[in-house]
Coordinates of C-alpha atoms in Angstrom, one line a residue:
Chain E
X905 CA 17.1 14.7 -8.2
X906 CA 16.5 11.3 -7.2
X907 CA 15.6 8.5 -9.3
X908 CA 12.1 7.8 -9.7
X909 CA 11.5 3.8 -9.6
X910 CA 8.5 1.4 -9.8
X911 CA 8.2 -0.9 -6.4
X912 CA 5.8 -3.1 -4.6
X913 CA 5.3 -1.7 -1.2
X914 CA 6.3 -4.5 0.0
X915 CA 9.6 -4.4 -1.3
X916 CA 9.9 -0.2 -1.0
X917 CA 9.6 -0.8 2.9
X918 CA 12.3 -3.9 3.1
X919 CA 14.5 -1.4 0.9
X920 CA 13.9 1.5 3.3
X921 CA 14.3 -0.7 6.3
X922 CA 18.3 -1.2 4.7
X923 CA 18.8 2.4 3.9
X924 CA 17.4 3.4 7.8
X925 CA 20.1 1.8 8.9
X926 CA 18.1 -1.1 10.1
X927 CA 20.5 -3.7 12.1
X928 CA 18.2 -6.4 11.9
X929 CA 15.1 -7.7 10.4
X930 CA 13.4 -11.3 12.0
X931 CA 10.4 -12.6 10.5
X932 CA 8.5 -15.6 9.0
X933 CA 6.9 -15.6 6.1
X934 CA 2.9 -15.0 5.4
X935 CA 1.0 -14.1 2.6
X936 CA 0.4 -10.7 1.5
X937 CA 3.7 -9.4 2.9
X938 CA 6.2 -12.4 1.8
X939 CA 8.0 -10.3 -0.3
X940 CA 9.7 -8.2 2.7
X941 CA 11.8 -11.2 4.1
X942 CA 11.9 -12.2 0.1
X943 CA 13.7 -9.3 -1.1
X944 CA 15.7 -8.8 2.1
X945 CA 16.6 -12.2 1.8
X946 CA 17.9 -11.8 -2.0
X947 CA 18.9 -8.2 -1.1
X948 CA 21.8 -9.3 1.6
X949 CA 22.2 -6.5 3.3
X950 CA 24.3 -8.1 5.3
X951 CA 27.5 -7.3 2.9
X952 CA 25.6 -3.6 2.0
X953 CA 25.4 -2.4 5.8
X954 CA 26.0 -5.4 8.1
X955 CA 22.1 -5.6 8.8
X956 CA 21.0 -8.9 9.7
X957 CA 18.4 -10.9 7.9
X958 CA 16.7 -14.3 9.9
X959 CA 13.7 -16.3 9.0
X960 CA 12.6 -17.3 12.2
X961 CA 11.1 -20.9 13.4
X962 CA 8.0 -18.9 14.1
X963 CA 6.7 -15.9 14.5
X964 CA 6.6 -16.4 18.3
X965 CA 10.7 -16.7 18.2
X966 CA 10.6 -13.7 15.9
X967 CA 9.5 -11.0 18.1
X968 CA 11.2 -12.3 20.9
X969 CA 14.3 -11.8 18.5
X970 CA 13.2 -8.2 18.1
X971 CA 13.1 -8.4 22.1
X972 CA 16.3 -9.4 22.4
X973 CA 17.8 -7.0 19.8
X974 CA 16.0 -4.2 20.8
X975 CA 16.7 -4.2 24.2
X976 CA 20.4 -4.3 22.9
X977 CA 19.4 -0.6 21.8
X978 CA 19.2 -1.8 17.8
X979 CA 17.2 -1.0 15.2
X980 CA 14.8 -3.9 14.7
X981 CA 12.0 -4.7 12.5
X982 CA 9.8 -7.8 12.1
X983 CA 6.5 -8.0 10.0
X984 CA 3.5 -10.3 9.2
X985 CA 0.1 -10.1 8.6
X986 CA -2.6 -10.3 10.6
X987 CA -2.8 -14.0 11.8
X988 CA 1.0 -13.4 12.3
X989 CA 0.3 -10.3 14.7
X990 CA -1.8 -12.0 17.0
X991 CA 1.2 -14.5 17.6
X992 CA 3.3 -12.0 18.0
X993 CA 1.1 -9.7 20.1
X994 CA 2.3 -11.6 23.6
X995 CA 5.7 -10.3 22.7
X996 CA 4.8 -6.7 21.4
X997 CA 2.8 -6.2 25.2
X998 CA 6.2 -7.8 26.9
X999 CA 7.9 -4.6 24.6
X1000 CA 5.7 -1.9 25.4
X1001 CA 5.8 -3.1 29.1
X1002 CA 9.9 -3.2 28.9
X1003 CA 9.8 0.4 26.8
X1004 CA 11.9 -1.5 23.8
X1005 CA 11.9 0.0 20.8
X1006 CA 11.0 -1.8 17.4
X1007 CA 9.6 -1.5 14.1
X1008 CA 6.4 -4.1 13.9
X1009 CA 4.5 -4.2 10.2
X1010 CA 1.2 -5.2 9.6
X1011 CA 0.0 -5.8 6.2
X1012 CA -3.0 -6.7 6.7
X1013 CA -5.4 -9.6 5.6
X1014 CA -9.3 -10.5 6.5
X1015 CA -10.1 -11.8 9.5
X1016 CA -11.0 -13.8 11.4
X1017 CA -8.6 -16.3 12.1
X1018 CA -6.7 -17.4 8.9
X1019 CA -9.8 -15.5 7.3
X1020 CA -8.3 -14.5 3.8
X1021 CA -5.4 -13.5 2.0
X1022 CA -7.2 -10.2 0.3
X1023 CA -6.5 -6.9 1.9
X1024 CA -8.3 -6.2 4.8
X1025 CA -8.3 -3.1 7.8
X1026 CA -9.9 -5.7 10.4
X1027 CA -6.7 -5.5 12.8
X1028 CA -7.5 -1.6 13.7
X1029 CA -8.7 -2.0 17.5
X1030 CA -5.3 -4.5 17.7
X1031 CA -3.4 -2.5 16.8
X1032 CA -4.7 0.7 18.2
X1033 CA -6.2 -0.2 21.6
X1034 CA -4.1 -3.5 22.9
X1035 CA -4.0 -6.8 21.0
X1036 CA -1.8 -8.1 23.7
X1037 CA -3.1 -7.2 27.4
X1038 CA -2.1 -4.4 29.8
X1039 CA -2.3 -0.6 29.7
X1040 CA -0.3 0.1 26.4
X1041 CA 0.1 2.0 23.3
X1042 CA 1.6 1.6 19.6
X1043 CA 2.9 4.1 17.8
X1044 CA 0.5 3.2 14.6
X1045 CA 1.5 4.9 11.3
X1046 CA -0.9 3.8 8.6
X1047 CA 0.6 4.3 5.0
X1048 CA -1.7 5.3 1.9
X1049 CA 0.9 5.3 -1.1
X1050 CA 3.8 3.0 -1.9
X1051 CA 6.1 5.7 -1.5
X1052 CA 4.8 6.3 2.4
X1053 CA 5.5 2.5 3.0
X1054 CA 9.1 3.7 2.2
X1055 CA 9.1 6.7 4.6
X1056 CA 7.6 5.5 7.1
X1057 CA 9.9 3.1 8.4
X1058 CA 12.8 5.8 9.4
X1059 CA 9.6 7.7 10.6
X1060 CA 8.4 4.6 12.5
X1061 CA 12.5 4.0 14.1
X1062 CA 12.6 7.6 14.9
X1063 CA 9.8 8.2 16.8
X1064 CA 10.3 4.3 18.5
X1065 CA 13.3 5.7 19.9
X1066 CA 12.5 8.8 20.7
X1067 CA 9.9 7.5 23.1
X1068 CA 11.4 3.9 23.4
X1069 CA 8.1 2.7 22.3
X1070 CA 7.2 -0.1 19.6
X1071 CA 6.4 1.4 16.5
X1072 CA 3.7 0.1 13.8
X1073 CA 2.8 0.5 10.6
X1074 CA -0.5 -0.8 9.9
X1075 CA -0.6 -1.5 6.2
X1076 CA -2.3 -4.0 4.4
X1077 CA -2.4 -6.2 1.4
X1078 CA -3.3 -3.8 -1.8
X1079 CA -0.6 -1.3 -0.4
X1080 CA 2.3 -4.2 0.0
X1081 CA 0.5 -6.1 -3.6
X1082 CA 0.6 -3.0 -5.9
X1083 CA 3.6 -0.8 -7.2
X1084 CA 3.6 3.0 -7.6
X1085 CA 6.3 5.1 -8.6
X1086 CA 8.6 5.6 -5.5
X1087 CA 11.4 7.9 -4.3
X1088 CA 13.8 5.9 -2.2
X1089 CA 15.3 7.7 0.8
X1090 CA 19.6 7.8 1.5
X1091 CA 21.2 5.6 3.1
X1092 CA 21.8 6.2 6.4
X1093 CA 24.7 4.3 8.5
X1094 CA 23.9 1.6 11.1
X1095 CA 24.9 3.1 15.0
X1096 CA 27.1 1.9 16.8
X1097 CA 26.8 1.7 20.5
X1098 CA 28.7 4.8 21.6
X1099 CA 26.3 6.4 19.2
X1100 CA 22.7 4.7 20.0
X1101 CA 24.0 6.0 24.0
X1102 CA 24.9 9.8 22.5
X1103 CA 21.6 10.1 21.2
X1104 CA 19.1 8.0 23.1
X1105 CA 20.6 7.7 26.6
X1106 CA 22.0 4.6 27.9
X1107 CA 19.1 2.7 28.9
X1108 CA 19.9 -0.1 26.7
X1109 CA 22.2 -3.0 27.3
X1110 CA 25.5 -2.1 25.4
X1111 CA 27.4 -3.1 28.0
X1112 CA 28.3 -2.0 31.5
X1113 CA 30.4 0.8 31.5
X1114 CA 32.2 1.6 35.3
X1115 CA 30.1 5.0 35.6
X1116 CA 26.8 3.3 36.4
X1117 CA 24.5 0.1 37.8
X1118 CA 23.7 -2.5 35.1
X1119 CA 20.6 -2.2 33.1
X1120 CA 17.7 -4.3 33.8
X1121 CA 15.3 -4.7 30.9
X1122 CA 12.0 -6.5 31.8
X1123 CA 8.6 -5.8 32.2
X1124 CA 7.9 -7.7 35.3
X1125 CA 8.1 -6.2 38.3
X1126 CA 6.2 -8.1 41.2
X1127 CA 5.8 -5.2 43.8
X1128 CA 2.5 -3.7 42.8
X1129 CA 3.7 -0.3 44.0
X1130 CA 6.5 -0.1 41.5
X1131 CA 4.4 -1.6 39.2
X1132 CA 1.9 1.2 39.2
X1133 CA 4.7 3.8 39.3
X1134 CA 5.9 2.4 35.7
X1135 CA 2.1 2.3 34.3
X1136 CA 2.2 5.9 35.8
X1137 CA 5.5 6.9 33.7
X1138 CA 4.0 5.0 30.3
X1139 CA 0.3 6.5 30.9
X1140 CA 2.5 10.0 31.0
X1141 CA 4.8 9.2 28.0
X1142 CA 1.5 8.5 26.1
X1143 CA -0.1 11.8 26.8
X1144 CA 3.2 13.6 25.3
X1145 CA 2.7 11.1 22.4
X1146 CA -0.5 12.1 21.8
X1147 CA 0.0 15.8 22.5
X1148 CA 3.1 15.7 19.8
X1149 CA 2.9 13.2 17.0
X1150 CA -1.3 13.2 16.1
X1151 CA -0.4 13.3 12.1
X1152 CA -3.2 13.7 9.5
X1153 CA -3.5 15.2 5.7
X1154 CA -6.6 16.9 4.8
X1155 CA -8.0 16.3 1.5
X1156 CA -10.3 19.2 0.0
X1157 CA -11.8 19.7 3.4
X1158 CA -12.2 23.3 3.8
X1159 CA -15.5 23.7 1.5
X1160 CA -17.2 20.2 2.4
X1161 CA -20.1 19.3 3.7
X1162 CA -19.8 16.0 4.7
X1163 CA -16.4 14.4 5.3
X1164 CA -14.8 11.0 4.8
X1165 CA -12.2 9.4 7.3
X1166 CA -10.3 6.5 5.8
X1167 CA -6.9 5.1 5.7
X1168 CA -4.5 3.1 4.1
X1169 CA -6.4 1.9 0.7
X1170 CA -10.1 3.3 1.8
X1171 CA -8.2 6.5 1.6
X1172 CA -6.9 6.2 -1.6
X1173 CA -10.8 4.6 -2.7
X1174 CA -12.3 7.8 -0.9
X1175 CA -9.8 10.0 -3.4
X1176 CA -12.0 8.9 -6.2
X1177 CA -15.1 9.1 -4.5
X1178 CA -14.8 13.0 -4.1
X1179 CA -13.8 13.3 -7.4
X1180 CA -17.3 11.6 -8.6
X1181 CA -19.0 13.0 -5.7
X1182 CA -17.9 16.7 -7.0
X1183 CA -18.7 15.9 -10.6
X1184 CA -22.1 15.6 -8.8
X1185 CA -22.1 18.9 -6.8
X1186 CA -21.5 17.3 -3.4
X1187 CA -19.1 19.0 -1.5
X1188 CA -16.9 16.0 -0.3
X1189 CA -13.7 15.7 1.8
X1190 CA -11.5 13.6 3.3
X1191 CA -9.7 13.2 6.2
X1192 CA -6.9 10.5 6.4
X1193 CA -5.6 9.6 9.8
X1194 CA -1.7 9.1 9.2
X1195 CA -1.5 8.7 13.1
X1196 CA -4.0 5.9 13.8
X1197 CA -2.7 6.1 17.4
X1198 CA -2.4 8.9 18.6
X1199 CA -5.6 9.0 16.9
X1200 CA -6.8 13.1 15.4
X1201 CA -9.4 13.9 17.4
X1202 CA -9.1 17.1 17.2
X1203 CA -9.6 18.2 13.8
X1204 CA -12.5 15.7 13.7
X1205 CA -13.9 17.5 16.6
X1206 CA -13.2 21.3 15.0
X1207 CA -14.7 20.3 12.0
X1208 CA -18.1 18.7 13.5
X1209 CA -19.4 22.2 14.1
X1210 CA -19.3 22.8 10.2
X1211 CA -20.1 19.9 8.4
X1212 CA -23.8 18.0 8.0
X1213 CA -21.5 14.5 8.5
X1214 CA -19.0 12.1 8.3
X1215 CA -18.3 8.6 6.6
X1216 CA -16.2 6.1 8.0
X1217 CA -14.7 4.0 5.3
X1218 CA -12.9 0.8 6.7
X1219 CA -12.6 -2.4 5.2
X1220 CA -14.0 -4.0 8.2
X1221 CA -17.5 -3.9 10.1
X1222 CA -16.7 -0.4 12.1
X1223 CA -13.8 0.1 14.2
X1224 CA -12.4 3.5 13.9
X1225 CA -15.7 4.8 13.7
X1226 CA -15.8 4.3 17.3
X1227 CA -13.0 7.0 17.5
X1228 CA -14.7 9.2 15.4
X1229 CA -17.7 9.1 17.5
X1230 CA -15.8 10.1 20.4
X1231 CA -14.2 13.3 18.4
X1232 CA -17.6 14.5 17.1
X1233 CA -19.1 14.3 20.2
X1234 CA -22.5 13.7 19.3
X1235 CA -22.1 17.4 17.4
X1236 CA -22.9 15.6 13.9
X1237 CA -24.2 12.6 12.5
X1238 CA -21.2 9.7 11.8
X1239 CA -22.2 6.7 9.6
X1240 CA -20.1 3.3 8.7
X1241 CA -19.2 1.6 5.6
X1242 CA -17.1 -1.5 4.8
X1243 CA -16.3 -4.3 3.2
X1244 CA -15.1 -7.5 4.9
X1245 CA -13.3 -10.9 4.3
X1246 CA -11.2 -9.1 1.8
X1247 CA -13.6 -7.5 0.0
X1248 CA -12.7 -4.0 -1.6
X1249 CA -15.4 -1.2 -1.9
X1250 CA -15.5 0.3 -5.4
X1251 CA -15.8 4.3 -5.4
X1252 CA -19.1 4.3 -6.7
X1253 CA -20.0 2.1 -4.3
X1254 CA -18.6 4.0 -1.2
X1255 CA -20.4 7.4 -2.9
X1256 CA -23.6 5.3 -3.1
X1257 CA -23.7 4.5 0.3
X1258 CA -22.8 7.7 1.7
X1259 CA -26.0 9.3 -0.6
X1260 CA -27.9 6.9 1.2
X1261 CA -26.6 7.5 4.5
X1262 CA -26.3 10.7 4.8
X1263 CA -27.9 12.8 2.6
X1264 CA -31.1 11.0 1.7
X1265 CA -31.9 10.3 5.2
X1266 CA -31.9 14.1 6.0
Chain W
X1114 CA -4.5 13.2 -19.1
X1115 CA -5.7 10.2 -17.1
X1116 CA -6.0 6.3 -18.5
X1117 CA -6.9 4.1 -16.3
X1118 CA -6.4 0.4 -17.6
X1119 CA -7.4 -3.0 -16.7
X1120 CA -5.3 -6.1 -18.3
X1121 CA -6.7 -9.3 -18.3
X1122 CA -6.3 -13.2 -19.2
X1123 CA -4.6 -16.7 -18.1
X1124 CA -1.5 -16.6 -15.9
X1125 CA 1.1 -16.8 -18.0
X1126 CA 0.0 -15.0 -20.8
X1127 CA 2.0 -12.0 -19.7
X1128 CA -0.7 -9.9 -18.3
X1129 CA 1.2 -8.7 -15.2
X1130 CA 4.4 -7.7 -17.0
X1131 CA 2.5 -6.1 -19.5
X1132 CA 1.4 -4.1 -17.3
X1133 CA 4.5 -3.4 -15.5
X1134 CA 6.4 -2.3 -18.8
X1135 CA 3.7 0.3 -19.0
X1136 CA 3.8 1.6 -15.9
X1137 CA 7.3 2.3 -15.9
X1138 CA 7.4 3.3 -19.4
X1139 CA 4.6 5.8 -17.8
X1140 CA 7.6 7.1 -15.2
X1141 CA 10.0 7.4 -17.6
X1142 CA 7.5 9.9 -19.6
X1143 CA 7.0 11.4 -15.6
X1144 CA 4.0 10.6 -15.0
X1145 CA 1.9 9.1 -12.2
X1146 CA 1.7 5.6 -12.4
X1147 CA 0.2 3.1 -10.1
X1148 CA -0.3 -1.2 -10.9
X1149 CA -2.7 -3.2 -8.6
X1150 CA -2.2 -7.1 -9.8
X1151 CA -4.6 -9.5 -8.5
X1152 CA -2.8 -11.7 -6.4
X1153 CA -2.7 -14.7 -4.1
X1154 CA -5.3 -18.0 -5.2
X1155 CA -6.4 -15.8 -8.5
X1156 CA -2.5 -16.2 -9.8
X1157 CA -2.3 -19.7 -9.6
X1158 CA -3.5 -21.3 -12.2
X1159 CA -6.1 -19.4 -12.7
X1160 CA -6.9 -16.0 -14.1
X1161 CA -4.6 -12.7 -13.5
X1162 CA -5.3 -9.3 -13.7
X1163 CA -3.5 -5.8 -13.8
X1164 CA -5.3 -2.1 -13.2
X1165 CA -2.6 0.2 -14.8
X1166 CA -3.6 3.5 -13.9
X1167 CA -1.0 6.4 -15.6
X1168 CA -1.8 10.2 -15.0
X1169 CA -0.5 14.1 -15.2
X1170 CA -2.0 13.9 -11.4
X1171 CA -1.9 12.4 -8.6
X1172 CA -3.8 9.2 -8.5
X1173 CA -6.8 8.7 -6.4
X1174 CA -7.9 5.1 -6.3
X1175 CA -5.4 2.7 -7.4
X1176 CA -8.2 0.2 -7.4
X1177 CA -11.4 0.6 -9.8
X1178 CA -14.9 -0.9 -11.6
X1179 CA -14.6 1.2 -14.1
X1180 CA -12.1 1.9 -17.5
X1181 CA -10.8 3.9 -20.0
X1182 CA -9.5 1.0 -21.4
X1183 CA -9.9 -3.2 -21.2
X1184 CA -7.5 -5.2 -22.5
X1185 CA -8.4 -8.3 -22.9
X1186 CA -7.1 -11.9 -23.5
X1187 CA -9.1 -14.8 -22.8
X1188 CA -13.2 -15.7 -22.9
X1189 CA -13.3 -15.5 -18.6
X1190 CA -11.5 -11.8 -18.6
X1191 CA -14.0 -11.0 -21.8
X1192 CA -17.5 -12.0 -19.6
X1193 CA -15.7 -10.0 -16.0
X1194 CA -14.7 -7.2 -18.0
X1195 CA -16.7 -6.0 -20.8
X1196 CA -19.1 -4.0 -19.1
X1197 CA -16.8 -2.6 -17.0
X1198 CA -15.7 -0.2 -20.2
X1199 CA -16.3 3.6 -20.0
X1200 CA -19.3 4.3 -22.4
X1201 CA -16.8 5.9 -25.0
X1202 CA -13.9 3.7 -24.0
X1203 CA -11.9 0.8 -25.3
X1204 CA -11.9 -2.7 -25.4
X1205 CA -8.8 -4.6 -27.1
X1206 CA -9.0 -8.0 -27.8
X1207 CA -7.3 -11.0 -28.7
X1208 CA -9.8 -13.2 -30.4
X1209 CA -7.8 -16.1 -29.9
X1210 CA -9.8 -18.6 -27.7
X1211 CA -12.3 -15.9 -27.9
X1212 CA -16.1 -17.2 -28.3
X1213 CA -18.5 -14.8 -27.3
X1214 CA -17.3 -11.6 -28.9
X1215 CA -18.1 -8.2 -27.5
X1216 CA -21.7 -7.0 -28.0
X1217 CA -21.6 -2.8 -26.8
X1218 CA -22.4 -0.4 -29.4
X1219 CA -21.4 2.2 -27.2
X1220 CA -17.5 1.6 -27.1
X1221 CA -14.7 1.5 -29.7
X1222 CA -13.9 -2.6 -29.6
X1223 CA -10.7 -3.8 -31.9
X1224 CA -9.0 -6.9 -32.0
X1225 CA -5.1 -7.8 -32.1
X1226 CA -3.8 -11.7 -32.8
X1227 CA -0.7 -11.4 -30.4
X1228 CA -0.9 -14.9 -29.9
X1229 CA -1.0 -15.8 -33.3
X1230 CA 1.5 -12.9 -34.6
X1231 CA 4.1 -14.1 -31.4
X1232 CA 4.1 -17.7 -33.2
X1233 CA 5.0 -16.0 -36.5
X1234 CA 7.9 -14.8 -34.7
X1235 CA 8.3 -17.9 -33.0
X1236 CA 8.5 -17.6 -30.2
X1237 CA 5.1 -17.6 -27.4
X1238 CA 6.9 -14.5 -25.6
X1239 CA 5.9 -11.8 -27.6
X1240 CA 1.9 -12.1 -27.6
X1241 CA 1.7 -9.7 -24.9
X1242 CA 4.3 -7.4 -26.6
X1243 CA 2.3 -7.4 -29.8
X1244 CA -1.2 -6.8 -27.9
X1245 CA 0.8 -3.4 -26.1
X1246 CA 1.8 -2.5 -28.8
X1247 CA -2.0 -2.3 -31.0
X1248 CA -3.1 -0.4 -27.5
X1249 CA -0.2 2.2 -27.3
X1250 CA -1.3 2.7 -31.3
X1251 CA -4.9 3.4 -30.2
X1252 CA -4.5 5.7 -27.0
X1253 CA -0.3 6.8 -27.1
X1254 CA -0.2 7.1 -23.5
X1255 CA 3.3 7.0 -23.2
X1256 CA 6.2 7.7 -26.4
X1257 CA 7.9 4.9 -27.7
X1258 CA 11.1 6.5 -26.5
X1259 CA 10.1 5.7 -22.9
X1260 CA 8.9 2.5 -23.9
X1261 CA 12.2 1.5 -24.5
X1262 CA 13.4 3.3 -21.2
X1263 CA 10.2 1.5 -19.5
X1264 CA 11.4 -2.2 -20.8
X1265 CA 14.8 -1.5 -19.8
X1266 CA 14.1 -1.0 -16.2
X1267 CA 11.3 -3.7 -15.9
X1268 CA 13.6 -6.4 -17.7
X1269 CA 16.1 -8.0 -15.7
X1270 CA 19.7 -7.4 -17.0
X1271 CA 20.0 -10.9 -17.9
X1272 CA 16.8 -10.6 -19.9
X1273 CA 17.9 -7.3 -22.1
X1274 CA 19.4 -9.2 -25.2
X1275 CA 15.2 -9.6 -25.5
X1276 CA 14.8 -5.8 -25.9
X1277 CA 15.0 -5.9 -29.8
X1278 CA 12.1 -8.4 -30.0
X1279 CA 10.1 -7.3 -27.7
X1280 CA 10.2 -3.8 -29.2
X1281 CA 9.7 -5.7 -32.6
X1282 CA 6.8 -7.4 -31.4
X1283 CA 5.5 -3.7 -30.3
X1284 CA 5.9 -2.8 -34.1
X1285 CA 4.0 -5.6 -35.2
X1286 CA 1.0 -5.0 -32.9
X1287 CA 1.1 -1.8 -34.0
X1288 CA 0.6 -2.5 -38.1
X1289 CA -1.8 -5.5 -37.5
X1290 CA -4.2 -4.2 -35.6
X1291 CA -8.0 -4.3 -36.6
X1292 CA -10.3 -1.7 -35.5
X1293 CA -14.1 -3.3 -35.1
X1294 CA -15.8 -0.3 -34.4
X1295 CA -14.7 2.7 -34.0
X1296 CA -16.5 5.1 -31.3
X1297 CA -12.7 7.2 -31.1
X1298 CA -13.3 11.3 -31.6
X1299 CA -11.7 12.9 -35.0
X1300 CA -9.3 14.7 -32.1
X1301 CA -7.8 11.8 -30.5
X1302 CA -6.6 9.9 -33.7
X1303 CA -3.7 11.5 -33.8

């Protein structure tokens, strides 16, 4: 059996970026997630596996470092926080656009602007519904646990690639602050470029071989016809995300009556909340998006025919309660609550409100 | 079994490490541990806090208002935290510095003079040390066996010729604790 050790999140998910395999990590450090490029930086992977390590000028040069490596068919990471992702969000539409795969991590802080360093989920509709412009998608993974920070970043490389999409995982500042017991996964060897083209095809620029044309990564194309023949291809690679990869966890949802949908740390609050809701007699649940794109509709939807109605817990004024609107359909009543500017509900708090919205108003 | 803990005084006092050694004395025993520091502008200078939370279960909410336990080391942490105590609960205190003492009838309060007992030793290292050790003889989450397991893995290698004295300084809270009032059930002394 594995060894059971006590980790920041932070520094699970810069560990299990090493033991993916990762070849390279650029970043720039911000407040709450410093400690990634920290213990990478005191880590050297480079004499464990080779990875690379670089604290960029900015976070603008950063991603465009992930650009660069990714279109070279690496494995490539960056992270920040949420000022950070908006700089970066130019060059994560320029990835999406150019199909590059990437790992892109978000712990995130409360907005707007430099808003505050306290954990915040304020960066939902960026990170789920565009941030930079166009007609794109992120693969958004949104961690609950310390121990999921570690997964998720082979999760977040393997579904990248097998979609040559950029990956996220949308975190924030109480997950990367606080240390739980975690599990770290094997390591697993860098690929080389024979390899990366076995498995994943050779799109990527590993260098011209005689048996075909050069490859050409970009995202501009200026003829408007091609241009809408490559939306067409990304519009139809997001449908076969969304059909395949929608990941949730239920939490004592078959007998309840009203329902909770949280992520990241609301998820964990909303834990607690059924406990003391249940010590009560109210029949609570919770369902915890994993997948915050491709958002899960459809268990929201299934269960609006059998329960009286659903709370939205965000730590931000309402965003993914839009979603759940559209999966209930109208079919049940959906309510809000959150915190902002790095405020954290407490679970007494969060059952308080949902008496109050949803039960004493009926 | 589930104690969930809040730890709180001055930066520098040793709050967050105390914590720390808990929690991973709490792994070594295999149980579910989780540690939720404050952090950023609250750690400078200011004052620091730790919510230990250690469990036979999976833990909810590694963020709370409410504890089993409050450990408590300077007047600030006292006025935040004192009403945040379980009716039934604990508060543990080091009066040092202390000027409004603890007023609830309905919780068990005792005191521990880490600071005082670490300059006896002296060294300034140990208060928190001595103030663990007074809790772990009041609710024995975790054995003293994985105590010593938990300080190994949360000391730096460098740092394990400090074992003996740390674990000395556990003793000491342990014997000099004074209980103020005592709200504890007949079948949890033991």
């Amino acid at each position: 059996m594995k060894e059971a050790i006590l980790m920041k999140g932070n520094e699970a998910m810069a560990e299990a970026a090493i033991r993916a395999g990762a070849d390279a990590y650029f970043g720039y450090p911000i407040t709450p997630q410093s400690e990634v490029i920290e213990y990478l930086m005191h880590e050297e992977p480079q004499k464990r596996t080779g990875m690379v390590v670089l604290q960029a000028e900015s976070e603008l040069a950063a991603i465009n470092m992930v650009y660069g490596a990714g279109a070279c068919g690496k494995r490539v990471m960056t992270s920040s926080s949420s000022p950070g992702i908006s700089l970066k969000s130019e060059g994560i539409s320029y990835m999406a656009g150019s199909e590059i795969p990437c790992l892109i991590v978000n712990v995130m802080r409360g907005g707007p602007g430099l808003g505050t360093i306290q954990p915040g989920q304020s960066d939902y509709f960026q990170a789920t519904k565009g941030g930079g412009h166009g007609d794109y998608r992120l693969i958004v993974l949104a961690p609950s646990t310390v121990q999921e920070m570690a997964d998720f970043v082979d999760l977040s490389f393997k579904l990248a690639f097998k979609y040559r999409n950029p990956a996220m995982i949308l975190s924030d500042g109480a997950i990367g602050q606080m240390m739980e017991k975690v599990y770290l996964p094997e390591q697993k060897e860098r690929l080389s470029n024979e390899k990366i083209i076995e498995l994943y095809g050779d799109w990527a620029t590993t260098g011209k071989t005689a048996n075909r044309e050069r490859n050409i990564i970009t995202s501009l194309d200026l003829k408007p016809e091609r241009q809408e023949i490559h939306n067409i291809h990304l519009q139809e690679k997001y449908k076969m995300i969304e059909e395949n990869e929608t990941r949730y966890e239920e939490i004592r949802c078959e007998d309840a009556e009203y329902i909770m949908v949280a992520f990241g740390t609301s998820a964990r609050l909303c834990q607690k909340v059924i406990q003391l809701g249940r010590e009560k007699g109210l029949k609570l649940g919770l369902l915890r998006p994993i997948t915050l794109w491709p958002f899960p509709k459809k268990p929201i939807t299934d269960y609006a025919e059998k329960v009286k109605g659903f709370l939205s817990v965000e730590m931000n004024a309402g965003q993914m309660v839009e979603d759940i609107l559209l999966a209930v359909e109208g079919k049940a009543p959906v309510e809000h609550y959150g915190r902002m500017g790095g405020m954290i509900a407490s679970p007494s708090e969060i059952l308080q409100a949902l008496e109050e919205k949803l039960i004493s108003n009926n | 079994m589930t104690e969930e803990i809040i730890i709180a005084g001055f930066g520098g006092q040793g709050v967050l490490s105390m914590g720390k050694i808990l929690a991973y004395s709490g792994i070594m025993e295999n149980k579910e541990v989780s540690w939720m520091p404050s952090y950023g502008p609250e750690m400078r200078g200011g004052t620091a806090n730790v919510i230990v939370i250690i469990s036979d279960e999976r833990i909810s909410s590694p963020i709370l208002n409410e504890f089993d336990t409050a450990i408590i080391l300077n007047q600030q942490s006292m006025d935040k935290f004192e009403n945040t105590v379980k009716p039934g609960g604990l508060l543990l205190y080091d009066p040092n510095g202390i000027t409004n003492h603890p007023k609830r009838k309905d919780i068990t309060i005792a005191t521990i003079e880490g600071a005082k007992e670490s300059s006896i030793l002296k060294t300034n290292k140990t208060a928190n040390m001595i103030v663990l050790g007074a809790f772990l003889k009041l609710h024995p989450v975790v054995k003293m066996v994985n105590v010593h397991k938990g300080l190994e893995k949360s000391l730096p290698q460098r740092h394990h010729h400090m074992i003996p004295i740390n674990e000395k300084a556990i003793t000491i809270g342990m014997e000099k604790l004074k209980i103020i009032q005592d709200l504890r059930k007949v079948a949890t002394m033991n």
